[in-house]
Coordinates of C-alpha atoms in Angstrom, one line a residue:
X51 CA 260.8 -35.8 -47.5
X52 CA 257.4 -35.5 -45.6
X53 CA 256.0 -32.0 -45.1
X54 CA 252.7 -32.4 -43.3
X55 CA 250.4 -29.5 -42.9
X56 CA 249.3 -30.7 -39.4
X57 CA 251.0 -32.8 -36.8
X58 CA 248.8 -34.2 -34.0
X59 CA 250.6 -35.0 -30.8
X60 CA 248.8 -37.2 -28.3
X61 CA 250.3 -38.7 -25.1
X62 CA 249.2 -42.3 -24.7
X63 CA 247.2 -45.1 -26.2
X64 CA 243.7 -44.1 -25.2
X65 CA 244.1 -40.7 -26.7
X66 CA 245.1 -42.1 -30.1
X67 CA 242.3 -44.8 -30.4
X68 CA 239.7 -42.5 -32.0
X69 CA 242.2 -41.1 -34.5
X70 CA 243.2 -44.5 -35.7
X71 CA 239.7 -46.0 -35.8
X72 CA 238.2 -47.3 -39.0
X73 CA 235.4 -44.8 -38.8
X74 CA 237.6 -41.7 -38.6
X75 CA 237.6 -39.6 -41.8
X76 CA 241.3 -39.4 -41.4
X77 CA 242.9 -42.7 -42.3
X78 CA 246.5 -43.0 -41.3
X79 CA 247.6 -45.6 -43.8
X80 CA 251.3 -44.9 -43.8
X81 CA 253.4 -46.0 -40.8
X82 CA 257.0 -45.0 -40.3
X83 CA 259.2 -46.5 -37.6
X84 CA 261.4 -43.9 -36.0
X85 CA 264.2 -45.0 -33.6
X86 CA 264.4 -42.9 -30.4
X87 CA 260.7 -42.5 -29.8
X88 CA 259.1 -43.7 -26.5
X89 CA 259.0 -47.4 -26.0
X90 CA 255.8 -48.9 -27.4
X91 CA 255.1 -45.7 -29.5
X92 CA 257.9 -46.0 -32.1
X93 CA 255.6 -45.3 -35.0
X94 CA 254.8 -42.0 -36.8
X95 CA 251.4 -42.2 -38.7
X96 CA 250.6 -40.4 -41.9
X97 CA 247.4 -40.0 -43.9
X98 CA 247.3 -41.2 -47.5
X99 CA 248.1 -37.7 -48.9
X100 CA 250.6 -37.2 -46.1
X101 CA 249.0 -33.9 -45.1
X102 CA 248.5 -35.0 -41.5
X103 CA 250.9 -36.9 -39.3
X104 CA 250.3 -38.3 -35.8
X105 CA 252.6 -39.2 -33.0
X106 CA 252.1 -40.7 -29.5
X107 CA 254.7 -39.1 -27.4
X108 CA 254.5 -41.3 -24.3
X109 CA 253.6 -40.0 -20.9
X110 CA 255.7 -37.9 -18.5
X111 CA 257.6 -34.7 -19.4
X112 CA 260.9 -36.3 -20.3
X113 CA 259.4 -38.9 -22.6
X114 CA 257.3 -36.3 -24.4
X115 CA 260.2 -33.9 -24.8
X116 CA 262.6 -36.5 -26.2
X117 CA 260.0 -38.0 -28.5
X118 CA 259.1 -34.6 -30.0
X119 CA 262.8 -33.7 -30.3
X120 CA 263.4 -36.9 -32.1
X121 CA 260.6 -36.2 -34.5
X122 CA 261.5 -32.6 -35.3
X123 CA 265.1 -33.3 -35.9
X124 CA 264.8 -36.3 -38.2
X125 CA 265.8 -35.5 -41.8
X126 CA 262.8 -37.3 -43.2
X127 CA 260.4 -34.5 -42.2
X128 CA 260.0 -30.8 -43.0
X129 CA 257.9 -29.1 -40.3
X130 CA 258.6 -25.5 -41.3
X131 CA 254.9 -24.9 -42.3
X132 CA 253.3 -27.5 -40.0
X133 CA 250.7 -26.7 -37.4
X134 CA 251.1 -28.8 -34.3
X135 CA 248.0 -29.9 -32.4
X136 CA 248.8 -30.9 -28.8
X137 CA 245.9 -33.1 -27.7
X138 CA 245.4 -34.8 -24.4
X139 CA 243.1 -35.3 -21.4
X140 CA 243.4 -33.4 -18.2
X141 CA 242.0 -32.5 -14.8
X142 CA 239.5 -29.6 -14.9
X143 CA 238.9 -26.8 -12.4
X144 CA 235.2 -27.0 -11.5
X145 CA 235.0 -23.3 -11.0
X146 CA 235.6 -22.8 -14.7
X147 CA 234.4 -26.0 -16.5
X148 CA 233.3 -29.6 -16.3
X149 CA 234.3 -33.1 -17.3
X150 CA 234.0 -33.7 -21.0
X151 CA 234.7 -30.1 -21.8
X152 CA 237.5 -29.1 -24.2
X153 CA 239.8 -26.1 -23.5
X154 CA 242.2 -24.4 -25.9
X155 CA 245.1 -22.6 -24.2
X156 CA 247.2 -19.5 -24.7
X157 CA 249.5 -20.3 -21.8
X158 CA 251.1 -23.4 -20.4
X159 CA 252.5 -23.1 -16.9
X160 CA 254.8 -25.6 -15.3
X161 CA 253.9 -25.7 -11.6
X162 CA 256.2 -28.5 -10.2
X163 CA 259.6 -26.7 -10.4
X164 CA 259.1 -25.3 -6.9
X165 CA 260.2 -26.0 -3.3
X166 CA 257.9 -28.5 -1.7
X167 CA 257.4 -28.9 2.1
X168 CA 255.2 -31.6 3.5
X169 CA 251.8 -30.1 4.3
X170 CA 251.8 -31.7 7.8
X171 CA 254.9 -29.7 8.7
X172 CA 254.2 -26.2 7.4
X173 CA 253.3 -23.2 9.5
X174 CA 249.7 -22.7 10.3
X175 CA 249.5 -19.5 8.2
X176 CA 250.8 -21.2 5.0
X177 CA 248.1 -22.2 2.6
X178 CA 250.3 -24.7 0.8
X179 CA 253.7 -26.4 1.0
X180 CA 254.7 -25.3 -2.5
X181 CA 256.9 -22.2 -2.7
X182 CA 258.5 -20.7 -5.8
X183 CA 262.2 -21.4 -6.0
X184 CA 264.2 -18.9 -3.9
X185 CA 261.1 -16.8 -3.0
X186 CA 260.5 -15.4 0.4
X187 CA 256.7 -15.5 0.0
X188 CA 254.3 -17.8 -1.8
X189 CA 253.2 -14.9 -4.0
X190 CA 256.7 -13.9 -5.0
X191 CA 258.1 -14.6 -8.5
X192 CA 260.8 -17.2 -8.3
X193 CA 264.4 -16.0 -8.0
X194 CA 265.7 -19.0 -9.8
X195 CA 264.0 -20.1 -13.1
X196 CA 264.6 -23.0 -15.5
X197 CA 263.0 -21.5 -18.6
X198 CA 260.1 -23.9 -18.9
X199 CA 257.9 -22.2 -16.3
X200 CA 255.7 -20.4 -18.8
X201 CA 255.0 -20.6 -22.5
X202 CA 252.8 -18.1 -24.4
X203 CA 251.2 -19.3 -27.6
X204 CA 249.6 -17.6 -30.5
X205 CA 246.3 -16.2 -29.1
X206 CA 245.0 -15.4 -32.5
X207 CA 245.5 -18.9 -33.8
X208 CA 243.9 -20.2 -30.6
X209 CA 240.8 -18.0 -31.1
X210 CA 240.4 -19.2 -34.7
X211 CA 240.7 -22.8 -33.6
X212 CA 238.2 -22.3 -30.8
X213 CA 235.7 -21.3 -33.5
X214 CA 236.5 -24.5 -35.5
X215 CA 236.3 -26.7 -32.4
X216 CA 232.9 -25.3 -31.5
X217 CA 231.5 -26.9 -34.6
X218 CA 231.9 -30.3 -33.0
X219 CA 228.9 -32.1 -31.5
X220 CA 230.3 -33.0 -28.1
X221 CA 229.2 -36.2 -26.4
X222 CA 228.4 -37.2 -22.8
X223 CA 227.4 -40.2 -20.7
X224 CA 225.1 -40.9 -17.8
X225 CA 227.9 -41.6 -15.3
X226 CA 229.5 -38.3 -16.0
X227 CA 226.2 -36.5 -15.6
X228 CA 225.7 -38.1 -12.3
X229 CA 229.1 -37.1 -11.0
X230 CA 228.6 -33.5 -12.2
X231 CA 225.4 -33.1 -10.2
X232 CA 227.3 -33.5 -6.9
X233 CA 229.2 -30.3 -7.6
X234 CA 225.9 -28.4 -7.6
X235 CA 225.9 -29.0 -3.8
X236 CA 229.1 -27.0 -3.2
X237 CA 228.8 -24.0 -0.8
X238 CA 227.8 -20.7 -2.4
X239 CA 227.4 -22.3 -5.8
X240 CA 231.2 -21.9 -6.4
X241 CA 231.2 -24.8 -8.8
X242 CA 228.2 -23.8 -10.9
X243 CA 230.0 -24.3 -14.1
X244 CA 230.9 -27.9 -13.2
X245 CA 227.2 -29.0 -13.5
X246 CA 226.8 -27.7 -17.1
X247 CA 227.1 -29.9 -20.2
X248 CA 230.5 -30.2 -21.9
X249 CA 231.5 -27.3 -24.1
X250 CA 234.5 -25.8 -25.9
X251 CA 236.2 -23.0 -24.1
X252 CA 239.3 -21.0 -23.7
X253 CA 241.5 -21.8 -20.7
X254 CA 245.1 -22.4 -19.8
X255 CA 247.0 -25.5 -18.7
X256 CA 249.1 -26.4 -15.7
X257 CA 251.9 -28.8 -16.5
X258 CA 253.5 -31.1 -13.9
X259 CA 254.9 -34.6 -13.5
X260 CA 253.0 -34.8 -10.2
X261 CA 249.3 -35.6 -10.2
X262 CA 247.6 -33.5 -7.5
X263 CA 244.1 -33.4 -6.2
X264 CA 242.3 -31.4 -3.6
X265 CA 241.1 -27.8 -3.0
X266 CA 244.1 -26.6 -1.1
X267 CA 246.7 -27.8 -3.6
X268 CA 244.6 -26.4 -6.4
X269 CA 244.3 -23.0 -4.8
X270 CA 248.0 -23.1 -4.4
X271 CA 248.4 -23.8 -8.1
X272 CA 246.0 -21.0 -9.0
X273 CA 248.4 -18.7 -7.1
X274 CA 251.3 -20.0 -9.1
X275 CA 249.5 -19.0 -12.3
X276 CA 248.9 -15.5 -10.8
X277 CA 252.5 -15.2 -9.6
X278 CA 254.2 -16.4 -12.8
X279 CA 252.1 -14.4 -15.3
X280 CA 250.8 -11.5 -13.4
X281 CA 247.3 -12.9 -13.7
X282 CA 247.3 -13.3 -17.4
X283 CA 247.1 -17.1 -17.4
X284 CA 243.9 -18.7 -16.1
X285 CA 244.2 -22.0 -14.2
X286 CA 241.7 -24.2 -16.1
X287 CA 243.2 -27.6 -16.9
X288 CA 245.8 -29.7 -15.1
X289 CA 248.0 -31.9 -17.3
X290 CA 251.5 -33.3 -17.6
X291 CA 253.5 -33.1 -20.8
X292 CA 252.7 -29.7 -22.4
X293 CA 255.6 -27.6 -21.2
X294 CA 258.0 -30.4 -22.1
X295 CA 256.6 -30.6 -25.6
X296 CA 256.7 -26.9 -26.0
X297 CA 260.3 -26.8 -24.8
X298 CA 261.2 -29.3 -27.6
X299 CA 259.3 -27.3 -30.2
X300 CA 260.8 -24.0 -29.0
X301 CA 264.4 -25.4 -29.3
X302 CA 263.7 -26.8 -32.8
X303 CA 262.1 -23.5 -33.7
X304 CA 265.4 -21.8 -32.7
X305 CA 267.0 -24.1 -35.2
X306 CA 264.5 -23.1 -37.9
X307 CA 262.9 -26.5 -38.1
X308 CA 259.3 -25.4 -37.1
X309 CA 257.3 -22.3 -36.4
X310 CA 256.4 -21.7 -32.8
X311 CA 253.5 -19.5 -33.8
X312 CA 251.8 -22.6 -35.3
X313 CA 251.0 -24.5 -32.1
X314 CA 247.5 -25.3 -30.8
X315 CA 247.2 -26.7 -27.3
X316 CA 244.0 -28.5 -26.5
X317 CA 243.0 -30.4 -23.3
X318 CA 239.8 -32.1 -22.3
X319 CA 238.6 -32.6 -18.7
X320 CA 238.5 -36.3 -17.7
X321 CA 238.3 -35.6 -14.0
X322 CA 237.8 -32.7 -11.6
X323 CA 241.0 -31.5 -9.9
X324 CA 239.2 -31.4 -6.5
X325 CA 236.2 -32.8 -4.7
X326 CA 233.0 -30.9 -4.3
X327 CA 232.9 -30.8 -0.5
X328 CA 235.1 -28.7 1.7
X329 CA 235.6 -31.6 4.1
X330 CA 236.8 -34.1 1.5
X331 CA 239.7 -36.2 2.7
X332 CA 242.1 -38.3 0.6
X333 CA 241.5 -42.1 0.6
X334 CA 243.0 -45.1 -1.2
X335 CA 242.5 -46.6 -3.7
X336 CA 242.1 -43.2 -5.4
X337 CA 239.5 -43.3 -8.1
X338 CA 240.5 -41.0 -11.0
X339 CA 237.7 -41.8 -13.4
X340 CA 234.2 -40.9 -12.1
X341 CA 232.7 -41.0 -15.6
X342 CA 234.6 -38.2 -17.3
X343 CA 237.2 -40.3 -19.2
X344 CA 234.9 -41.6 -21.9
X345 CA 233.4 -38.2 -23.0
X346 CA 236.8 -36.5 -22.5
X347 CA 238.5 -38.8 -24.9
X348 CA 235.7 -38.6 -27.4
X349 CA 235.3 -34.9 -27.3
X350 CA 239.1 -34.3 -27.5
X351 CA 239.0 -36.2 -30.8
X352 CA 235.8 -34.6 -32.1
X353 CA 237.0 -31.0 -31.4
X354 CA 240.4 -31.8 -32.7
X355 CA 239.0 -33.2 -35.9
X356 CA 237.2 -29.9 -36.5
X357 CA 240.4 -28.0 -36.0
X358 CA 242.1 -30.2 -38.5
X359 CA 239.3 -29.8 -41.0
X360 CA 239.3 -26.1 -40.5
X361 CA 243.0 -25.6 -41.2
X362 CA 243.1 -28.0 -44.2
X363 CA 239.9 -26.6 -45.6
X364 CA 241.3 -23.1 -45.6
X365 CA 244.9 -23.8 -46.3
X366 CA 245.3 -20.6 -48.4
X367 CA 244.5 -18.7 -45.2
X368 CA 246.9 -20.8 -43.0
X369 CA 249.8 -21.5 -45.3
X370 CA 251.7 -18.3 -44.5
X371 CA 250.7 -18.5 -40.8
X372 CA 248.3 -16.7 -38.5
X373 CA 249.9 -13.5 -37.3
X374 CA 250.2 -13.3 -33.6
X375 CA 249.4 -10.3 -31.5
X376 CA 251.7 -10.0 -28.5
X377 CA 254.5 -12.2 -27.4
X378 CA 254.9 -15.8 -28.3
X379 CA 257.6 -18.0 -26.7
X380 CA 259.2 -18.8 -23.3
X381 CA 259.9 -16.5 -20.4
X382 CA 263.5 -15.9 -21.6
X383 CA 262.4 -14.3 -24.9
X384 CA 264.4 -17.0 -26.7
X385 CA 262.6 -16.4 -30.0
X386 CA 262.9 -12.6 -29.9
X387 CA 260.3 -10.1 -28.9
X388 CA 259.4 -8.6 -25.6
X389 CA 258.0 -10.9 -23.0
X390 CA 254.6 -9.4 -22.0
X391 CA 253.3 -11.7 -19.3
X392 CA 255.9 -11.4 -16.5
X393 CA 254.7 -9.6 -13.4
X394 CA 256.1 -6.2 -12.5
X395 CA 259.6 -6.6 -10.9
X396 CA 260.2 -10.1 -12.1
X397 CA 263.8 -10.8 -13.1
X398 CA 264.8 -13.8 -15.3

């Protein structure tokens, strides 16, 4: 039976390339084929000493959830003391960060389980066509929840891993620098942090199967964070698979197969989630990569590698876990404890 100390979860091929390169200090020489994983990603990778394993989950929420469920329930693995590192690229909020930066999250918020009305058909006083399920106002907590809307992770572990990740020498490229400069021209300097060099920071993640772009949609998603968590979660990165993976890990934790307090969620900004001008309009073909993809992929790996080194290098500190302060889990309290992020008056 394999009992890795760390399990790295990436989402697609470009995110795994650096980990599997010949120059990486982690050499994944063992390969295990596991039926039930996403098509094209049927392999679980292990280092020579089997302390670190690596899985490509496949993109989209359903693929990621089922791949992780397949992994955690296979009898060949024991994940009870394993730290899971969720590692992927994302969109970044230019008010809080820039392309190439790496954010480690305490909260993951699923923003696409809402009512949606076409933006061309909404009342003039609506700021967005997205409304929480069953709510009478955009700012009202949903009356109907699915359970995957919010996950709260171990903030103490996140803080320790931020310290590790800051030991990485982040990289950049000229194209990314040129694109950042544009955001310095935004009105009132609102995107001042977008023009800075890449860095490691704390920031939470939006999860959705829908890729969105634009100031109005992003402001609507910021409101979802405020509404769902009473302002505790900070809308920093936009991604896809995280709440799905966390759902799979929560359910396997309920079965005693892994420890939900041993999860690190890391995303790097490959694109801005909105343009820099107020008057920006959508056009096709839409260009996602304006130079941020290359440094985002590289920095995701470099920061993640420092987290892996930090945990393995101090295993006597991590073997018994990092004690969390506050609640860890979903909005139902499925793992026990008192949910501490719901806004006043919210009923689940």
